Amino acid sequence: MEPESHLDVLQILDTDFVLLPDAVELDQALGPILRKPGRLGIVQSDDGTILGCLDSFRVAKALMEEGGRTRTLGQLKLQETIVAPTDVTSAMLIQFFSEDIHRPVIVRSEAGSVVGHLTSVQLLRWLMPQARSVSEQVSNLEQELARRDEYLGIVAHDLRAPLSVIQLAVDYVQLPEHMQTISEQLQSFIERIKRNSDSAQFLVTGLLDSLRSQGGLQLAFDQVLYSSLVDDAVKSLRLVAQQKEQTIVARHTDEIKVYLDTGRIRQVLENLIMNAIKYSPVKSQITVQTQLAARDGLTYAVCKVTNPGKNISATEGKRLFEPFVQGSNAEALKDGVGLGLTIVHKVVELHEGFIEVGSEQANEVCFQVFLPNASSVLGSHRDQIQPSGQTILVVDDDEEIREFTEEGLTAAGFHVYTADNGARAFSIFQRHKPQLIISDIRMNDVDGFELLAKVRAASPQTPVILFSGFYAGLERDLKHSDLKPDLFVDKPFRVVELVEHIKRLLS
């Protein structure tokens, strides 16, 4: 919709009305109103207060009800109105008509005189071309963004080839037998080439990952020892920290096993540690600590990256996860495009985890990554509820349907996982390997048919039930889909019948 100031209510007003004093009798009002079809009678008191309105239909109806008796307009039950100024906005009008779509809006000038009236139909006629204009602008913007992403993808992909050649050449030159014949000055230049090549590769990889994340990152889960993964990430970046005479200290409060995508979480850890290096002063210490923490009945593996610096506010903390947003450190701004934390947030979200930003210390920056499905190697932490019985995954973007289905299946003795879209569901499937999947078809992101294809490719023997309310093309989709569900269930369904279907498929 166009900005509010573009609404000139005087241009869309209906000015065909007649002002009637409340002392006028009913039969006398009929003539002025009927003189022109659609004319509105606006009734006002002696002091100019608008009491209501009536049209020819209401006049005729009142005459019939009165049985020929004459009464003044002030004694009748008039249609209620809203009185608005000439600078009324479209948002205000929409609010008026949302309360009562049939109630007219009477518009008055600053001097207090009535200049016309407006109905919901007239407002709609004005809004429709505005909506079409906005829709066209959104469509054009989406096309521009798609073209931009395609261009960035091509550029980033093409840059990786020459960068790989540079890195391979540098690695070859830095072999011990070659370095012995090169002067210290040339060795220093080679090290600079390597460092900047690594930095460029890091930026290009981040750009490609950001573009991929918009289409949905694919994760491969496995159970790993968290301390080993964190130590590897710290070790790989110690040389970078040494350039600023910084030290990185890794501490592990608990020995943790956790289900995760090793490559992606390593990327998360390296990104956070790299940010700590960039934004920390020279000769400072960066701390990376892991521990178990309980939240809402679940046990999380927590990795806490802390470095000296200006504390980040809650508002800035949220902004940092938006694309192309960076912190305020001018030196660090030279070495990034602001995509790292966007990718970090996306990866952690796909792991069903979350990130907390902020510290209780005034001169400290702290990022904490929480990953679920964690447990202690020593068995000292048993907060995570382990599934008992047969496991079912329920997928639906309707929260109430998910909750009711989960409650019904849980009461029937099943352990139930839930997800609100196909992408999250497949992540849960890879981690927990449920014995049966029940999924809605029409969902944002990854729909039921796409989820079915992913599950069939990963585990052909896992039964899948698809369900849906009717939509245009449902029968065609079911008929022409290359992969068939083990069962299709119409919405609405009864949990009792669903349980019987599940038992039959699992048997």
Coordinates of C-alpha atoms in Angstrom, one line a residue:
M1 CA 0.0 0.0 0.0
E2 CA 1.2 3.5 -0.7
P3 CA 2.2 5.8 2.2
E4 CA -0.7 7.2 4.3
S5 CA -0.2 10.8 3.1
H6 CA -1.1 9.7 -0.5
L7 CA -4.7 9.1 0.5
D8 CA -6.7 12.2 -0.5
V9 CA -10.1 11.3 1.0
L10 CA -11.7 14.2 -0.9
Q11 CA -11.0 12.5 -4.2
I12 CA -13.0 9.3 -3.2
L13 CA -15.8 10.8 -1.2
D14 CA -19.4 10.4 -2.2
T15 CA -20.8 14.0 -2.1
D16 CA -24.4 13.1 -2.8
F17 CA -26.0 13.6 0.5
V18 CA -28.6 15.8 2.2
L19 CA -28.4 17.2 5.7
L20 CA -31.6 16.8 7.7
P21 CA -32.4 18.4 11.1
D22 CA -33.5 15.9 13.7
A23 CA -36.8 17.9 14.1
V24 CA -37.9 17.0 10.5
E25 CA -40.7 14.5 10.4
L26 CA -40.2 11.1 8.8
D27 CA -42.6 11.5 5.8
Q28 CA -41.0 14.9 5.0
A29 CA -37.5 13.3 4.8
L30 CA -38.6 10.8 2.2
G31 CA -38.8 13.3 -0.7
P32 CA -35.3 14.8 -0.5
I33 CA -33.7 11.3 -0.1
L34 CA -35.6 9.6 -2.9
R35 CA -35.0 12.5 -5.3
K36 CA -31.8 10.7 -6.4
P37 CA -31.0 7.0 -6.1
G38 CA -28.3 6.2 -3.6
R39 CA -28.5 9.6 -1.8
L40 CA -27.7 9.5 1.9
G41 CA -29.6 11.4 4.5
I42 CA -27.4 12.7 7.4
V43 CA -29.3 13.7 10.5
Q44 CA -27.8 16.3 12.8
S45 CA -29.0 18.2 15.8
D46 CA -29.3 22.0 16.2
D47 CA -25.8 22.3 17.5
G48 CA -24.3 20.4 14.5
T49 CA -23.8 17.0 16.2
I50 CA -24.3 14.2 13.7
L51 CA -26.8 11.7 15.2
G52 CA -26.8 9.1 12.5
C53 CA -28.0 8.6 8.9
L54 CA -30.6 6.9 6.8
D55 CA -31.2 6.0 3.2
S56 CA -34.3 5.5 1.1
F57 CA -34.6 1.8 2.3
R58 CA -34.5 2.9 6.0
V59 CA -37.0 5.7 5.4
A60 CA -39.5 3.3 3.7
K61 CA -39.0 0.6 6.4
A62 CA -39.5 3.2 9.2
L63 CA -42.8 4.4 7.5
M64 CA -44.1 0.9 7.3
E65 CA -43.2 0.2 10.9
E66 CA -44.8 3.4 12.1
G67 CA -48.1 2.4 10.4
G68 CA -48.6 5.9 8.9
R69 CA -47.8 7.8 12.1
T70 CA -45.4 10.7 11.7
R71 CA -42.4 11.0 13.9
T72 CA -39.4 13.2 13.8
L73 CA -36.0 11.8 12.7
G74 CA -34.6 12.4 16.2
Q75 CA -37.1 9.9 17.5
L76 CA -36.0 7.1 15.2
K77 CA -33.2 4.5 15.5
L78 CA -30.8 5.8 13.0
Q79 CA -27.8 4.0 11.4
E80 CA -24.7 4.7 13.4
T81 CA -21.9 6.6 11.7
I82 CA -18.2 7.5 12.2
V83 CA -17.2 11.1 11.9
A84 CA -13.7 11.6 10.5
P85 CA -11.6 14.7 9.5
T86 CA -10.4 15.3 5.9
D87 CA -6.9 14.2 6.8
V88 CA -8.1 10.7 7.8
T89 CA -5.6 8.0 6.8
S90 CA -6.3 4.7 5.0
A91 CA -5.2 2.8 8.1
M92 CA -7.8 4.6 10.2
L93 CA -10.5 3.9 7.6
I94 CA -9.6 0.2 7.5
Q95 CA -9.9 0.1 11.3
F96 CA -13.3 1.8 11.2
F97 CA -14.7 -0.6 8.6
S98 CA -13.1 -3.7 10.3
E99 CA -15.4 -2.9 13.3
D100 CA -18.5 -2.5 11.1
I101 CA -18.3 -2.9 7.3
H102 CA -21.7 -1.4 6.8
R103 CA -21.3 1.8 8.9
P104 CA -20.7 4.9 6.8
V105 CA -17.9 7.3 7.5
I106 CA -19.0 11.0 7.5
V107 CA -16.1 13.4 6.6
R108 CA -16.0 16.9 8.0
S109 CA -13.8 19.8 7.1
E110 CA -11.8 21.8 9.6
A111 CA -14.6 24.4 9.7
G112 CA -17.0 21.7 10.9
S113 CA -19.1 21.4 7.7
V114 CA -19.9 18.0 6.2
V115 CA -18.1 17.5 2.9
G116 CA -19.2 13.9 2.1
H117 CA -19.4 10.3 3.1
L118 CA -17.4 7.2 2.4
T119 CA -18.4 3.5 2.3
S120 CA -16.3 0.4 2.5
V121 CA -16.8 -0.3 -1.2
Q122 CA -15.4 3.2 -2.1
L123 CA -12.3 2.6 0.1
L124 CA -11.8 -0.9 -1.5
R125 CA -12.0 0.6 -5.0
W126 CA -9.1 2.9 -4.0
L127 CA -7.1 0.2 -2.2
M128 CA -7.2 -2.3 -5.1
P129 CA -4.9 -0.5 -7.5
Q130 CA -2.6 0.4 -4.6
A131 CA -2.4 -3.3 -3.7
R132 CA -1.7 -4.2 -7.3
S133 CA 1.1 -1.7 -7.4
V134 CA 2.7 -3.0 -4.2
S135 CA 2.3 -6.6 -5.5
E136 CA 4.1 -5.7 -8.7
Q137 CA 6.9 -3.9 -6.8
V138 CA 7.3 -7.0 -4.5
S139 CA 7.5 -9.3 -7.6
N140 CA 10.1 -7.0 -9.2
L141 CA 12.1 -7.0 -6.0
E142 CA 12.0 -10.7 -5.7
Q143 CA 13.2 -11.1 -9.3
E144 CA 16.0 -8.6 -8.6
L145 CA 17.1 -10.5 -5.4
A146 CA 17.0 -13.8 -7.3
R147 CA 19.2 -12.3 -10.1
R148 CA 21.6 -10.9 -7.4
D149 CA 21.9 -14.2 -5.6
E150 CA 22.5 -16.0 -8.9
Y151 CA 25.2 -13.5 -9.8
L152 CA 26.8 -13.7 -6.4
G153 CA 26.7 -17.5 -6.6
I154 CA 28.4 -17.5 -10.0
V155 CA 31.1 -15.0 -8.9
A156 CA 31.8 -16.9 -5.6
H157 CA 32.0 -20.2 -7.4
D158 CA 34.3 -18.9 -10.0
L159 CA 36.6 -17.3 -7.4
R160 CA 37.1 -20.6 -5.7
A161 CA 39.1 -22.1 -8.6
P162 CA 41.9 -19.5 -8.8
L163 CA 42.0 -19.4 -4.9
S164 CA 42.5 -23.1 -4.8
V165 CA 45.4 -22.9 -7.3
I166 CA 47.0 -20.1 -5.2
Q167 CA 46.6 -22.2 -2.0
L168 CA 48.0 -25.3 -3.6
A169 CA 51.0 -23.4 -5.0
V170 CA 51.7 -21.8 -1.6
D171 CA 51.5 -25.2 0.1
Y172 CA 54.0 -26.6 -2.5
V173 CA 56.4 -23.7 -2.0
Q174 CA 56.2 -24.1 1.8
L175 CA 57.3 -27.7 1.8
P176 CA 60.4 -28.0 4.1
E177 CA 62.8 -28.9 1.2
H178 CA 61.7 -25.7 -0.7
M179 CA 61.6 -23.3 2.3
Q180 CA 65.3 -24.1 3.1
T181 CA 66.4 -22.4 -0.2
I182 CA 64.2 -19.3 0.3
S183 CA 65.2 -16.2 2.2
E184 CA 63.4 -15.1 5.3
Q185 CA 62.0 -12.0 3.5
L186 CA 60.5 -14.2 0.8
Q187 CA 59.2 -16.6 3.4
S188 CA 57.4 -13.7 5.0
F189 CA 55.9 -12.7 1.7
I190 CA 54.7 -16.3 1.1
E191 CA 53.1 -16.4 4.5
R192 CA 51.2 -13.2 3.8
I193 CA 50.0 -14.6 0.5
K194 CA 48.8 -17.7 2.3
R195 CA 47.1 -15.8 5.1
N196 CA 45.2 -13.5 2.7
S197 CA 44.4 -16.4 0.4
D198 CA 42.9 -18.3 3.4
S199 CA 40.9 -15.1 4.3
A200 CA 39.6 -14.8 0.8
Q201 CA 38.6 -18.5 0.7
F202 CA 36.8 -18.0 4.0
L203 CA 34.8 -15.1 2.7
V204 CA 33.9 -16.9 -0.5
T205 CA 32.9 -20.0 1.4
G206 CA 30.7 -17.9 3.7
L207 CA 29.0 -16.2 0.7
L208 CA 28.2 -19.5 -0.9
D209 CA 26.9 -20.9 2.4
S210 CA 24.7 -17.9 2.8
L211 CA 23.2 -18.4 -0.6
R212 CA 22.8 -22.1 0.1
S213 CA 21.1 -21.5 3.4
Q214 CA 18.3 -19.6 1.7
G215 CA 17.4 -22.8 -0.1
G216 CA 17.9 -25.0 2.9
L217 CA 21.2 -26.5 4.2
Q218 CA 21.5 -30.2 4.2
L219 CA 22.8 -31.7 7.5
A220 CA 24.4 -35.1 8.2
F221 CA 24.1 -36.0 12.0
D222 CA 26.5 -38.1 14.0
Q223 CA 27.3 -38.5 17.7
V224 CA 30.6 -36.9 18.4
L225 CA 32.8 -36.0 21.4
Y226 CA 32.2 -32.2 21.7
S227 CA 35.5 -31.4 23.4
S228 CA 37.5 -32.9 20.5
L229 CA 35.6 -30.9 18.0
V230 CA 36.0 -27.7 19.9
D231 CA 39.8 -28.4 20.5
D232 CA 40.2 -28.9 16.7
A233 CA 38.6 -25.6 15.9
V234 CA 40.7 -23.8 18.5
K235 CA 43.9 -25.4 17.3
S236 CA 43.2 -24.4 13.7
L237 CA 42.9 -20.7 14.6
R238 CA 45.7 -20.4 17.1
L239 CA 48.1 -19.4 14.4
V240 CA 45.7 -16.6 13.3
A241 CA 45.5 -15.4 16.9
Q242 CA 49.3 -15.3 17.2
Q243 CA 49.4 -12.6 14.5
K244 CA 47.8 -10.3 17.1
E245 CA 49.8 -11.9 20.0
Q246 CA 46.5 -13.3 21.4
T247 CA 46.0 -16.6 23.2
I248 CA 43.1 -18.9 23.0
V249 CA 42.3 -21.1 26.0
A250 CA 39.9 -24.1 25.8
R251 CA 38.2 -25.4 29.0
H252 CA 35.8 -28.3 29.2
T253 CA 33.7 -28.5 32.4
D254 CA 32.0 -31.7 31.2
E255 CA 32.9 -34.4 28.8
I256 CA 30.0 -34.3 26.3
K257 CA 28.5 -36.5 23.6
V258 CA 26.2 -34.7 21.2
Y259 CA 24.4 -35.4 17.9
L260 CA 25.4 -32.8 15.3
D261 CA 26.7 -32.2 11.8
T262 CA 30.4 -32.1 12.4
G263 CA 31.3 -29.9 9.4
R264 CA 28.6 -27.4 10.1
I265 CA 29.2 -27.0 13.8
R266 CA 32.9 -26.8 13.2
Q267 CA 32.1 -23.9 10.9
V268 CA 30.0 -22.3 13.7
L269 CA 32.8 -22.6 16.2
E270 CA 35.5 -21.3 13.9
N271 CA 33.3 -18.4 12.9
L272 CA 32.7 -17.3 16.5
I273 CA 36.3 -17.8 17.5
M274 CA 37.5 -15.8 14.3
N275 CA 35.1 -13.0 15.3
A276 CA 36.6 -13.0 18.8
I277 CA 40.1 -12.7 17.3
K278 CA 39.1 -9.9 15.0
Y279 CA 37.3 -7.8 17.6
S280 CA 39.7 -8.4 20.5
P281 CA 42.7 -6.1 21.2
V282 CA 46.3 -7.1 20.7
K283 CA 47.8 -9.4 23.5
S284 CA 44.4 -10.4 24.8
Q285 CA 43.0 -13.8 25.8
I286 CA 40.0 -15.6 24.3
T287 CA 38.3 -18.3 26.2
V288 CA 36.3 -21.2 24.7
Q289 CA 34.5 -23.2 27.3
T290 CA 32.1 -26.2 27.0
Q291 CA 29.6 -27.5 29.5
L292 CA 26.2 -29.2 29.9
A293 CA 23.2 -27.1 30.8
A294 CA 19.5 -28.0 31.4
R295 CA 16.8 -25.8 29.8
D296 CA 13.1 -26.7 29.8
G297 CA 13.7 -30.4 30.6
L298 CA 16.3 -30.8 27.9
T299 CA 20.1 -31.1 28.2
Y300 CA 22.1 -28.9 26.0
A301 CA 25.8 -28.9 25.0
V302 CA 26.9 -25.3 25.5
C303 CA 30.0 -23.7 23.9
K304 CA 30.8 -20.3 25.4
V305 CA 33.2 -18.0 23.4
T306 CA 34.4 -15.0 25.5
N307 CA 36.7 -12.2 24.6
P308 CA 37.5 -8.7 25.9
G309 CA 35.6 -5.9 24.2
K310 CA 32.6 -3.6 24.4
N311 CA 29.6 -5.4 25.7
I312 CA 26.9 -6.1 23.1
S313 CA 23.4 -4.9 23.8
A314 CA 20.4 -7.1 23.3
T315 CA 19.2 -5.0 20.3
E316 CA 22.6 -5.1 18.6
G317 CA 22.9 -8.8 19.4
K318 CA 19.8 -9.5 17.3
R319 CA 21.0 -7.3 14.5
L320 CA 24.3 -9.2 14.2
F321 CA 22.5 -12.3 12.9
E322 CA 21.0 -10.3 10.0
P323 CA 22.8 -10.6 6.6
F324 CA 25.5 -8.0 5.9
V325 CA 25.5 -6.6 9.4
Q326 CA 28.8 -6.3 11.3
G327 CA 30.0 -5.0 14.6
S328 CA 31.4 -1.5 15.1
N329 CA 35.1 -2.4 15.2
A330 CA 36.6 -0.4 12.3
E331 CA 39.7 -2.6 12.0
A332 CA 37.6 -5.8 11.8
L333 CA 35.3 -4.4 9.2
K334 CA 38.1 -4.6 6.6
D335 CA 38.0 -8.4 6.9
G336 CA 34.5 -9.5 6.3
V337 CA 31.1 -9.0 4.6
G338 CA 28.8 -9.6 7.5
L339 CA 27.5 -13.1 6.5
G340 CA 29.3 -15.2 9.1
L341 CA 26.8 -14.9 11.9
T342 CA 23.8 -15.2 9.6
I343 CA 25.1 -18.6 8.6
V344 CA 26.0 -19.5 12.2
H345 CA 22.4 -18.7 13.3
K346 CA 20.9 -20.7 10.4
V347 CA 23.1 -23.8 11.2
V348 CA 22.3 -23.7 15.0
E349 CA 18.6 -23.2 14.2
L350 CA 18.6 -26.3 12.0
H351 CA 20.1 -28.2 14.9
E352 CA 17.1 -27.0 17.0
G353 CA 19.5 -25.0 19.1
F354 CA 19.8 -21.4 19.9
I355 CA 22.4 -18.6 20.5
E356 CA 22.6 -16.2 23.4
V357 CA 24.6 -13.0 23.1
G358 CA 25.8 -10.8 26.0
S359 CA 27.8 -10.8 29.2
E360 CA 27.4 -9.7 32.8
Q361 CA 30.8 -8.1 32.6
A362 CA 31.0 -4.5 31.2
N363 CA 34.2 -5.1 29.1
E364 CA 33.4 -8.6 27.8
V365 CA 31.8 -10.0 24.7
C366 CA 30.2 -13.5 25.0
F367 CA 28.5 -15.8 22.5
Q368 CA 26.9 -19.0 23.8
V369 CA 25.8 -21.8 21.5
F370 CA 23.2 -24.2 22.8
L371 CA 22.9 -27.6 21.0
P372 CA 20.3 -30.2 22.1
N373 CA 20.6 -34.0 22.2
A374 CA 23.6 -33.9 24.5
S375 CA 24.7 -36.2 27.3
S376 CA 27.6 -36.7 29.6
V377 CA 30.2 -39.3 28.7
L378 CA 30.4 -40.1 32.4
G379 CA 26.7 -40.4 32.8
S380 CA 26.6 -37.7 35.5
H381 CA 23.9 -35.8 33.6
R382 CA 20.7 -37.6 32.7
D383 CA 18.3 -34.7 32.1
Q384 CA 17.7 -35.7 28.5
I385 CA 14.6 -37.9 28.4
Q386 CA 15.4 -41.0 26.4
P387 CA 12.7 -42.4 24.2
S388 CA 10.9 -45.5 25.4
G389 CA 8.6 -47.6 23.1
Q390 CA 8.1 -47.0 19.4
T391 CA 9.0 -43.5 18.1
I392 CA 6.9 -41.4 15.8
L393 CA 7.7 -38.1 14.1
V394 CA 4.7 -35.8 13.6
V395 CA 5.1 -33.0 11.1
D396 CA 2.6 -30.2 10.6
D397 CA 2.8 -26.4 10.4
D398 CA -0.4 -26.1 12.4
E399 CA 0.6 -26.0 16.1
E400 CA -2.7 -27.2 17.5
I401 CA -2.8 -30.2 15.2
R402 CA 0.7 -31.1 16.2
E403 CA -0.1 -30.8 19.9
F404 CA -3.3 -32.8 19.8
T405 CA -1.8 -35.5 17.7
E406 CA 1.3 -35.7 20.0
E407 CA -0.9 -36.0 23.1
G408 CA -3.1 -38.7 21.5
L409 CA -0.1 -40.8 20.3
T410 CA 1.7 -40.3 23.6
A411 CA -1.3 -41.6 25.5
A412 CA -1.3 -44.6 23.2
G413 CA 2.2 -45.4 24.3
F414 CA 4.4 -43.9 21.6
H415 CA 7.3 -41.6 22.0
V416 CA 6.6 -38.6 19.7
Y417 CA 8.9 -36.0 18.1
T418 CA 7.3 -33.0 16.4
A419 CA 8.4 -30.6 13.7
D420 CA 6.7 -27.6 12.0
N421 CA 8.2 -28.0 8.5
G422 CA 9.9 -30.6 6.3
A423 CA 13.4 -29.3 6.7
R424 CA 13.3 -29.4 10.5
A425 CA 11.6 -32.8 10.3
F426 CA 14.4 -34.3 8.2
S427 CA 17.0 -33.0 10.7
I428 CA 15.1 -34.8 13.5
F429 CA 14.8 -37.9 11.4
Q430 CA 18.5 -38.1 10.8
R431 CA 19.3 -37.6 14.4
H432 CA 16.6 -39.8 16.1
K433 CA 15.7 -42.3 13.4
P434 CA 12.0 -42.5 14.3
Q435 CA 10.2 -45.7 13.3
L436 CA 7.4 -44.0 11.4
I437 CA 6.7 -40.5 10.1
I438 CA 3.3 -38.8 9.9
S439 CA 3.4 -35.6 7.8
D440 CA 1.1 -32.9 6.4
I441 CA 1.5 -32.3 2.7
R442 CA 1.1 -28.5 2.3
M443 CA 3.8 -26.8 4.3
N444 CA 6.2 -23.9 3.7
D445 CA 9.9 -24.6 3.1
V446 CA 10.0 -28.4 2.5
D447 CA 6.5 -29.9 1.9
G448 CA 5.3 -33.5 2.6
F449 CA 6.2 -34.9 -0.8
E450 CA 9.8 -33.4 -0.6
L451 CA 10.1 -34.9 2.9
L452 CA 8.9 -38.2 1.7
A453 CA 11.6 -38.2 -1.1
K454 CA 14.3 -37.4 1.4
V455 CA 13.2 -40.1 3.8
R456 CA 13.0 -42.7 1.0
A457 CA 16.5 -41.9 -0.1
A458 CA 17.9 -42.2 3.4
S459 CA 15.8 -45.0 4.8
P460 CA 13.5 -46.8 2.2
Q461 CA 12.0 -49.1 4.9
T462 CA 10.7 -46.3 7.2
P463 CA 6.9 -46.1 6.8
V464 CA 5.5 -42.6 5.9
I465 CA 1.9 -41.5 6.4
L466 CA 0.8 -38.3 4.5
F467 CA -2.3 -36.4 5.5
S468 CA -4.0 -33.3 4.2
G469 CA -7.2 -31.4 3.9
F470 CA -8.5 -31.1 0.4
Y471 CA -6.8 -28.6 -1.9
A472 CA -6.9 -28.1 -5.7
G473 CA -4.6 -30.5 -7.3
L474 CA -4.3 -33.0 -4.4
E475 CA -5.5 -36.0 -6.4
R476 CA -3.1 -35.0 -9.2
D477 CA -0.2 -34.7 -6.8
L478 CA -0.9 -38.1 -5.3
K479 CA -1.3 -39.7 -8.7
H480 CA 1.7 -38.3 -10.4
S481 CA 4.2 -38.4 -7.5
D482 CA 7.1 -40.7 -8.2
L483 CA 7.2 -41.8 -4.6
K484 CA 4.1 -43.1 -2.8
P485 CA 3.4 -42.8 0.9
D486 CA 2.5 -46.0 2.8
L487 CA -0.8 -44.5 3.6
F488 CA -2.8 -41.3 2.9
V489 CA -5.2 -40.0 5.5
D490 CA -7.8 -37.2 5.0
K491 CA -8.1 -34.4 7.4
P492 CA -9.8 -34.3 9.8
F493 CA -8.8 -37.6 11.2
R494 CA -9.4 -39.5 14.5
V495 CA -6.4 -40.3 16.6
V496 CA -7.9 -43.7 17.5
E497 CA -8.0 -44.7 13.8
L498 CA -4.5 -43.2 13.3
V499 CA -3.1 -45.4 16.1
E500 CA -4.6 -48.5 14.4
H501 CA -3.0 -47.5 11.1
I502 CA 0.4 -47.0 12.8
K503 CA 0.2 -50.4 14.6
R504 CA -0.6 -52.1 11.3
L505 CA 2.3 -50.4 9.5
L506 CA 4.8 -51.0 12.3
S507 CA 3.9 -54.7 12.6

